[in-house]
């Protein structure tokens, strides 16, 4: 599995350390990351940004993509000592889990008919990315042109680009992780964030 560097979707230097989501192809590229995984030495990069990712993230053991139960997700989180976020349980759903060597974790919500590792951008996906001072980073980003904030509970800051409203980035106070919520429907992505469904697997 290979992992491109944190490029493309970072519109501020040292901001949005985590998934690489090129704005013009945001949804498809998110799924590409899940399928291909991550490798910081990939030649697929088009831009370079300054990384502030926690050094402990590099120690993570890559996983998947693999089918996982909620209990398995909790186990993956416990084994890494880092939270894994999702938007709660969903009936008749397969939770596809991927963790990269860089410590980025992805939970994708698949219907029973979907195969693990498929490349479709038709499903909800929640990414958890090690990011130092994530709340401060996104607060700063929210003041920039073409960035919009949405209300989020528990003191969280939530931001999305007007060019990619299907991808919302969330950070909670005091946590060094950034969460990305993607859904093909921008309205659904916002609803997950504003109703407090973004939470650690538990």
PDB file of N, CA and C in Angstrom, residues 124-193:
ATOM      1  N   UNK A 124     -20.449   6.858   3.158  1.00  0.00           N
ATOM      2  CA  UNK A 124     -19.924   7.675   4.252  1.00  0.00           C
ATOM      3  C   UNK A 124     -18.554   7.154   4.680  1.00  0.00           C
ATOM      4  N   UNK A 125     -17.650   8.069   4.945  1.00  0.00           N
ATOM      5  CA  UNK A 125     -16.341   7.686   5.463  1.00  0.00           C
ATOM      6  C   UNK A 125     -15.907   8.706   6.507  1.00  0.00           C
ATOM      7  N   UNK A 126     -15.312   8.213   7.591  1.00  0.00           N
ATOM      8  CA  UNK A 126     -14.819   9.084   8.664  1.00  0.00           C
ATOM      9  C   UNK A 126     -13.335   8.798   8.850  1.00  0.00           C
ATOM     10  N   UNK A 127     -12.513   9.826   8.690  1.00  0.00           N
ATOM     11  CA  UNK A 127     -11.082   9.677   8.877  1.00  0.00           C
ATOM     12  C   UNK A 127     -10.628  10.338  10.167  1.00  0.00           C
ATOM     13  N   UNK A 128      -9.673   9.717  10.840  1.00  0.00           N
ATOM     14  CA  UNK A 128      -9.085  10.276  12.059  1.00  0.00           C
ATOM     15  C   UNK A 128      -7.596  10.436  11.808  1.00  0.00           C
ATOM     16  N   UNK A 129      -7.089  11.663  11.923  1.00  0.00           N
ATOM     17  CA  UNK A 129      -5.711  11.961  11.552  1.00  0.00           C
ATOM     18  C   UNK A 129      -4.958  12.602  12.708  1.00  0.00           C
ATOM     19  N   UNK A 130      -3.805  12.067  13.104  1.00  0.00           N
ATOM     20  CA  UNK A 130      -3.002  12.724  14.140  1.00  0.00           C
ATOM     21  C   UNK A 130      -2.594  14.125  13.678  1.00  0.00           C
ATOM     22  N   UNK A 131      -2.943  15.142  14.466  1.00  0.00           N
ATOM     23  CA  UNK A 131      -2.648  16.535  14.113  1.00  0.00           C
ATOM     24  C   UNK A 131      -2.433  17.324  15.399  1.00  0.00           C
ATOM     25  N   UNK A 132      -1.251  17.838  15.584  1.00  0.00           N
ATOM     26  CA  UNK A 132      -0.980  18.619  16.784  1.00  0.00           C
ATOM     27  C   UNK A 132      -1.816  19.897  16.781  1.00  0.00           C
ATOM     28  N   UNK A 133      -2.365  20.215  17.957  1.00  0.00           N
ATOM     29  CA  UNK A 133      -3.173  21.436  18.125  1.00  0.00           C
ATOM     30  C   UNK A 133      -4.257  21.538  17.064  1.00  0.00           C
ATOM     31  N   UNK A 134      -4.955  20.425  16.843  1.00  0.00           N
ATOM     32  CA  UNK A 134      -5.930  20.366  15.752  1.00  0.00           C
ATOM     33  C   UNK A 134      -7.011  21.433  15.874  1.00  0.00           C
ATOM     34  N   UNK A 135      -7.483  21.675  17.091  1.00  0.00           N
ATOM     35  CA  UNK A 135      -8.541  22.669  17.280  1.00  0.00           C
ATOM     36  C   UNK A 135      -8.052  24.052  16.862  1.00  0.00           C
ATOM     37  N   UNK A 136      -6.843  24.400  17.239  1.00  0.00           N
ATOM     38  CA  UNK A 136      -6.258  25.693  16.868  1.00  0.00           C
ATOM     39  C   UNK A 136      -6.063  25.774  15.357  1.00  0.00           C
ATOM     40  N   UNK A 137      -5.600  24.689  14.773  1.00  0.00           N
ATOM     41  CA  UNK A 137      -5.358  24.658  13.337  1.00  0.00           C
ATOM     42  C   UNK A 137      -6.640  24.935  12.558  1.00  0.00           C
ATOM     43  N   UNK A 138      -7.722  24.245  12.926  1.00  0.00           N
ATOM     44  CA  UNK A 138      -8.972  24.435  12.200  1.00  0.00           C
ATOM     45  C   UNK A 138      -9.635  25.770  12.526  1.00  0.00           C
ATOM     46  N   UNK A 139      -9.438  26.247  13.739  1.00  0.00           N
ATOM     47  CA  UNK A 139      -9.956  27.574  14.069  1.00  0.00           C
ATOM     48  C   UNK A 139      -9.312  28.629  13.179  1.00  0.00           C
ATOM     49  N   UNK A 140      -8.016  28.503  12.984  1.00  0.00           N
ATOM     50  CA  UNK A 140      -7.310  29.420  12.096  1.00  0.00           C
ATOM     51  C   UNK A 140      -7.826  29.277  10.668  1.00  0.00           C
ATOM     52  N   UNK A 141      -7.999  28.053  10.238  1.00  0.00           N
ATOM     53  CA  UNK A 141      -8.455  27.809   8.873  1.00  0.00           C
ATOM     54  C   UNK A 141      -9.842  28.397   8.636  1.00  0.00           C
ATOM     55  N   UNK A 142     -10.683  28.367   9.651  1.00  0.00           N
ATOM     56  CA  UNK A 142     -12.067  28.822   9.492  1.00  0.00           C
ATOM     57  C   UNK A 142     -12.175  30.303   9.157  1.00  0.00           C
ATOM     58  N   UNK A 143     -11.103  31.065   9.393  1.00  0.00           N
ATOM     59  CA  UNK A 143     -11.122  32.503   9.122  1.00  0.00           C
ATOM     60  C   UNK A 143     -10.700  32.835   7.702  1.00  0.00           C
ATOM     61  N   UNK A 144     -10.299  31.827   6.941  1.00  0.00           N
ATOM     62  CA  UNK A 144      -9.766  32.067   5.611  1.00  0.00           C
ATOM     63  C   UNK A 144     -10.873  32.157   4.563  1.00  0.00           C
ATOM     64  N   UNK A 145     -10.593  32.833   3.445  1.00  0.00           N
ATOM     65  CA  UNK A 145     -11.578  32.907   2.367  1.00  0.00           C
ATOM     66  C   UNK A 145     -11.957  31.517   1.857  1.00  0.00           C
ATOM     67  N   UNK A 146     -13.189  31.379   1.455  1.00  0.00           N
ATOM     68  CA  UNK A 146     -13.719  30.134   0.886  1.00  0.00           C
ATOM     69  C   UNK A 146     -13.796  28.989   1.889  1.00  0.00           C
ATOM     70  N   UNK A 147     -13.685  29.300   3.180  1.00  0.00           N
ATOM     71  CA  UNK A 147     -13.858  28.304   4.228  1.00  0.00           C
ATOM     72  C   UNK A 147     -15.102  28.679   5.033  1.00  0.00           C
ATOM     73  N   UNK A 148     -15.917  27.701   5.334  1.00  0.00           N
ATOM     74  CA  UNK A 148     -17.129  27.954   6.108  1.00  0.00           C
ATOM     75  C   UNK A 148     -17.152  27.072   7.336  1.00  0.00           C
ATOM     76  N   UNK A 149     -17.661  27.613   8.434  1.00  0.00           N
ATOM     77  CA  UNK A 149     -17.812  26.856   9.665  1.00  0.00           C
ATOM     78  C   UNK A 149     -19.246  26.368   9.797  1.00  0.00           C
ATOM     79  N   UNK A 150     -19.407  25.242  10.481  1.00  0.00           N
ATOM     80  CA  UNK A 150     -20.738  24.772  10.829  1.00  0.00           C
ATOM     81  C   UNK A 150     -20.771  24.559  12.335  1.00  0.00           C
ATOM     82  N   UNK A 151     -21.917  24.753  12.979  1.00  0.00           N
ATOM     83  CA  UNK A 151     -21.987  24.564  14.432  1.00  0.00           C
ATOM     84  C   UNK A 151     -21.762  23.112  14.808  1.00  0.00           C
ATOM     85  N   UNK A 152     -20.984  22.900  15.840  1.00  0.00           N
ATOM     86  CA  UNK A 152     -20.706  21.544  16.313  1.00  0.00           C
ATOM     87  C   UNK A 152     -20.717  21.548  17.833  1.00  0.00           C
ATOM     88  N   UNK A 153     -21.266  20.503  18.457  1.00  0.00           N
ATOM     89  CA  UNK A 153     -21.358  20.464  19.921  1.00  0.00           C
ATOM     90  C   UNK A 153     -20.022  20.160  20.585  1.00  0.00           C
ATOM     91  N   UNK A 154     -20.031  20.279  21.917  1.00  0.00           N
ATOM     92  CA  UNK A 154     -18.881  19.928  22.758  1.00  0.00           C
ATOM     93  C   UNK A 154     -17.640  20.760  22.455  1.00  0.00           C
ATOM     94  N   UNK A 155     -17.850  21.989  22.029  1.00  0.00           N
ATOM     95  CA  UNK A 155     -16.729  22.892  21.808  1.00  0.00           C
ATOM     96  C   UNK A 155     -15.939  22.626  20.549  1.00  0.00           C
ATOM     97  N   UNK A 156     -16.431  21.758  19.690  1.00  0.00           N
ATOM     98  CA  UNK A 156     -15.693  21.411  18.476  1.00  0.00           C
ATOM     99  C   UNK A 156     -15.731  22.546  17.471  1.00  0.00           C
ATOM    100  N   UNK A 157     -14.695  22.616  16.639  1.00  0.00           N
ATOM    101  CA  UNK A 157     -14.695  23.490  15.482  1.00  0.00           C
ATOM    102  C   UNK A 157     -14.855  22.596  14.254  1.00  0.00           C
ATOM    103  N   UNK A 158     -15.696  23.018  13.317  1.00  0.00           N
ATOM    104  CA  UNK A 158     -15.961  22.234  12.110  1.00  0.00           C
ATOM    105  C   UNK A 158     -15.907  23.159  10.912  1.00  0.00           C
ATOM    106  N   UNK A 159     -15.141  22.763   9.906  1.00  0.00           N
ATOM    107  CA  UNK A 159     -14.867  23.631   8.768  1.00  0.00           C
ATOM    108  C   UNK A 159     -14.944  22.828   7.480  1.00  0.00           C
ATOM    109  N   UNK A 160     -15.445  23.474   6.422  1.00  0.00           N
ATOM    110  CA  UNK A 160     -15.363  22.853   5.103  1.00  0.00           C
ATOM    111  C   UNK A 160     -15.064  23.912   4.064  1.00  0.00           C
ATOM    112  N   UNK A 161     -14.486  23.472   2.959  1.00  0.00           N
ATOM    113  CA  UNK A 161     -14.234  24.368   1.844  1.00  0.00           C
ATOM    114  C   UNK A 161     -15.499  24.510   1.014  1.00  0.00           C
ATOM    115  N   UNK A 162     -15.774  25.705   0.543  1.00  0.00           N
ATOM    116  CA  UNK A 162     -16.933  25.890  -0.322  1.00  0.00           C
ATOM    117  C   UNK A 162     -16.776  25.114  -1.628  1.00  0.00           C
ATOM    118  N   UNK A 163     -15.544  24.720  -1.954  1.00  0.00           N
ATOM    119  CA  UNK A 163     -15.299  23.912  -3.149  1.00  0.00           C
ATOM    120  C   UNK A 163     -15.534  22.428  -2.917  1.00  0.00           C
ATOM    121  N   UNK A 164     -15.609  22.012  -1.653  1.00  0.00           N
ATOM    122  CA  UNK A 164     -15.785  20.594  -1.328  1.00  0.00           C
ATOM    123  C   UNK A 164     -16.655  20.458  -0.092  1.00  0.00           C
ATOM    124  N   UNK A 165     -17.938  20.802  -0.168  1.00  0.00           N
ATOM    125  CA  UNK A 165     -18.805  20.779   1.011  1.00  0.00           C
ATOM    126  C   UNK A 165     -19.131  19.386   1.514  1.00  0.00           C
ATOM    127  N   UNK A 166     -18.774  18.366   0.755  1.00  0.00           N
ATOM    128  CA  UNK A 166     -19.016  16.991   1.203  1.00  0.00           C
ATOM    129  C   UNK A 166     -17.972  16.527   2.209  1.00  0.00           C
ATOM    130  N   UNK A 167     -16.907  17.282   2.369  1.00  0.00           N
ATOM    131  CA  UNK A 167     -15.815  16.929   3.275  1.00  0.00           C
ATOM    132  C   UNK A 167     -15.730  17.967   4.386  1.00  0.00           C
ATOM    133  N   UNK A 168     -16.072  17.567   5.599  1.00  0.00           N
ATOM    134  CA  UNK A 168     -16.050  18.493   6.739  1.00  0.00           C
ATOM    135  C   UNK A 168     -14.980  18.032   7.717  1.00  0.00           C
ATOM    136  N   UNK A 169     -14.192  18.988   8.210  1.00  0.00           N
ATOM    137  CA  UNK A 169     -13.078  18.691   9.100  1.00  0.00           C
ATOM    138  C   UNK A 169     -13.415  19.187  10.494  1.00  0.00           C
ATOM    139  N   UNK A 170     -13.222  18.332  11.478  1.00  0.00           N
ATOM    140  CA  UNK A 170     -13.677  18.591  12.841  1.00  0.00           C
ATOM    141  C   UNK A 170     -12.526  18.378  13.815  1.00  0.00           C
ATOM    142  N   UNK A 171     -12.462  19.221  14.840  1.00  0.00           N
ATOM    143  CA  UNK A 171     -11.482  19.022  15.906  1.00  0.00           C
ATOM    144  C   UNK A 171     -12.106  19.435  17.233  1.00  0.00           C
ATOM    145  N   UNK A 172     -11.801  18.650  18.258  1.00  0.00           N
ATOM    146  CA  UNK A 172     -12.317  18.925  19.600  1.00  0.00           C
ATOM    147  C   UNK A 172     -11.219  19.541  20.463  1.00  0.00           C
ATOM    148  N   UNK A 173     -11.595  20.372  21.422  1.00  0.00           N
ATOM    149  CA  UNK A 173     -10.595  21.010  22.278  1.00  0.00           C
ATOM    150  C   UNK A 173      -9.733  19.978  23.009  1.00  0.00           C
ATOM    151  N   UNK A 174      -8.440  20.250  23.057  1.00  0.00           N
ATOM    152  CA  UNK A 174      -7.533  19.425  23.834  1.00  0.00           C
ATOM    153  C   UNK A 174      -7.142  18.101  23.197  1.00  0.00           C
ATOM    154  N   UNK A 175      -7.552  17.841  21.955  1.00  0.00           N
ATOM    155  CA  UNK A 175      -7.220  16.586  21.293  1.00  0.00           C
ATOM    156  C   UNK A 175      -6.321  16.855  20.089  1.00  0.00           C
ATOM    157  N   UNK A 176      -5.301  16.029  19.947  1.00  0.00           N
ATOM    158  CA  UNK A 176      -4.378  16.163  18.828  1.00  0.00           C
ATOM    159  C   UNK A 176      -4.788  15.261  17.672  1.00  0.00           C
ATOM    160  N   UNK A 177      -6.051  15.292  17.346  1.00  0.00           N
ATOM    161  CA  UNK A 177      -6.550  14.566  16.188  1.00  0.00           C
ATOM    162  C   UNK A 177      -7.530  15.442  15.426  1.00  0.00           C
ATOM    163  N   UNK A 178      -7.520  15.283  14.137  1.00  0.00           N
ATOM    164  CA  UNK A 178      -8.471  15.949  13.268  1.00  0.00           C
ATOM    165  C   UNK A 178      -9.341  14.880  12.630  1.00  0.00           C
ATOM    166  N   UNK A 179     -10.625  15.149  12.538  1.00  0.00           N
ATOM    167  CA  UNK A 179     -11.575  14.193  11.976  1.00  0.00           C
ATOM    168  C   UNK A 179     -12.105  14.742  10.666  1.00  0.00           C
ATOM    169  N   UNK A 180     -12.152  13.891   9.663  1.00  0.00           N
ATOM    170  CA  UNK A 180     -12.759  14.249   8.395  1.00  0.00           C
ATOM    171  C   UNK A 180     -14.023  13.424   8.207  1.00  0.00           C
ATOM    172  N   UNK A 181     -15.124  14.088   7.954  1.00  0.00           N
ATOM    173  CA  UNK A 181     -16.386  13.406   7.684  1.00  0.00           C
ATOM    174  C   UNK A 181     -16.732  13.635   6.218  1.00  0.00           C
ATOM    175  N   UNK A 182     -16.814  12.549   5.464  1.00  0.00           N
ATOM    176  CA  UNK A 182     -17.209  12.635   4.062  1.00  0.00           C
ATOM    177  C   UNK A 182     -18.513  11.880   3.853  1.00  0.00           C
ATOM    178  N   UNK A 183     -19.408  12.488   3.090  1.00  0.00           N
ATOM    179  CA  UNK A 183     -20.597  11.798   2.600  1.00  0.00           C
ATOM    180  C   UNK A 183     -20.902  12.360   1.215  1.00  0.00           C
ATOM    181  N   UNK A 184     -21.378  11.512   0.299  1.00  0.00           N
ATOM    182  CA  UNK A 184     -21.733  12.030  -1.027  1.00  0.00           C
ATOM    183  C   UNK A 184     -22.735  13.166  -0.967  1.00  0.00           C
ATOM    184  N   UNK A 185     -23.549  13.206   0.093  1.00  0.00           N
ATOM    185  CA  UNK A 185     -24.496  14.295   0.316  1.00  0.00           C
ATOM    186  C   UNK A 185     -23.896  15.286   1.300  1.00  0.00           C
ATOM    187  N   UNK A 186     -23.678  16.517   0.858  1.00  0.00           N
ATOM    188  CA  UNK A 186     -23.144  17.537   1.748  1.00  0.00           C
ATOM    189  C   UNK A 186     -24.074  17.786   2.931  1.00  0.00           C
ATOM    190  N   UNK A 187     -25.384  17.700   2.689  1.00  0.00           N
ATOM    191  CA  UNK A 187     -26.356  17.914   3.769  1.00  0.00           C
ATOM    192  C   UNK A 187     -26.210  16.846   4.848  1.00  0.00           C
ATOM    193  N   UNK A 188     -26.003  15.593   4.435  1.00  0.00           N
ATOM    194  CA  UNK A 188     -25.817  14.528   5.417  1.00  0.00           C
ATOM    195  C   UNK A 188     -24.512  14.710   6.185  1.00  0.00           C
ATOM    196  N   UNK A 189     -23.465  15.092   5.495  1.00  0.00           N
ATOM    197  CA  UNK A 189     -22.190  15.316   6.177  1.00  0.00           C
ATOM    198  C   UNK A 189     -22.345  16.380   7.259  1.00  0.00           C
ATOM    199  N   UNK A 190     -23.036  17.479   6.924  1.00  0.00           N
ATOM    200  CA  UNK A 190     -23.265  18.530   7.919  1.00  0.00           C
ATOM    201  C   UNK A 190     -24.125  18.027   9.071  1.00  0.00           C
ATOM    202  N   UNK A 191     -25.124  17.212   8.771  1.00  0.00           N
ATOM    203  CA  UNK A 191     -25.998  16.711   9.824  1.00  0.00           C
ATOM    204  C   UNK A 191     -25.229  15.823  10.803  1.00  0.00           C
ATOM    205  N   UNK A 192     -24.341  14.985  10.286  1.00  0.00           N
ATOM    206  CA  UNK A 192     -23.529  14.159  11.188  1.00  0.00           C
ATOM    207  C   UNK A 192     -22.752  15.028  12.164  1.00  0.00           C
ATOM    208  N   UNK A 193     -22.227  16.147  11.662  1.00  0.00           N
ATOM    209  CA  UNK A 193     -21.395  17.020  12.494  1.00  0.00           C
ATOM    210  C   UNK A 193     -22.238  17.831  13.475  1.00  0.00           C
TER     211      UNK A 193
END
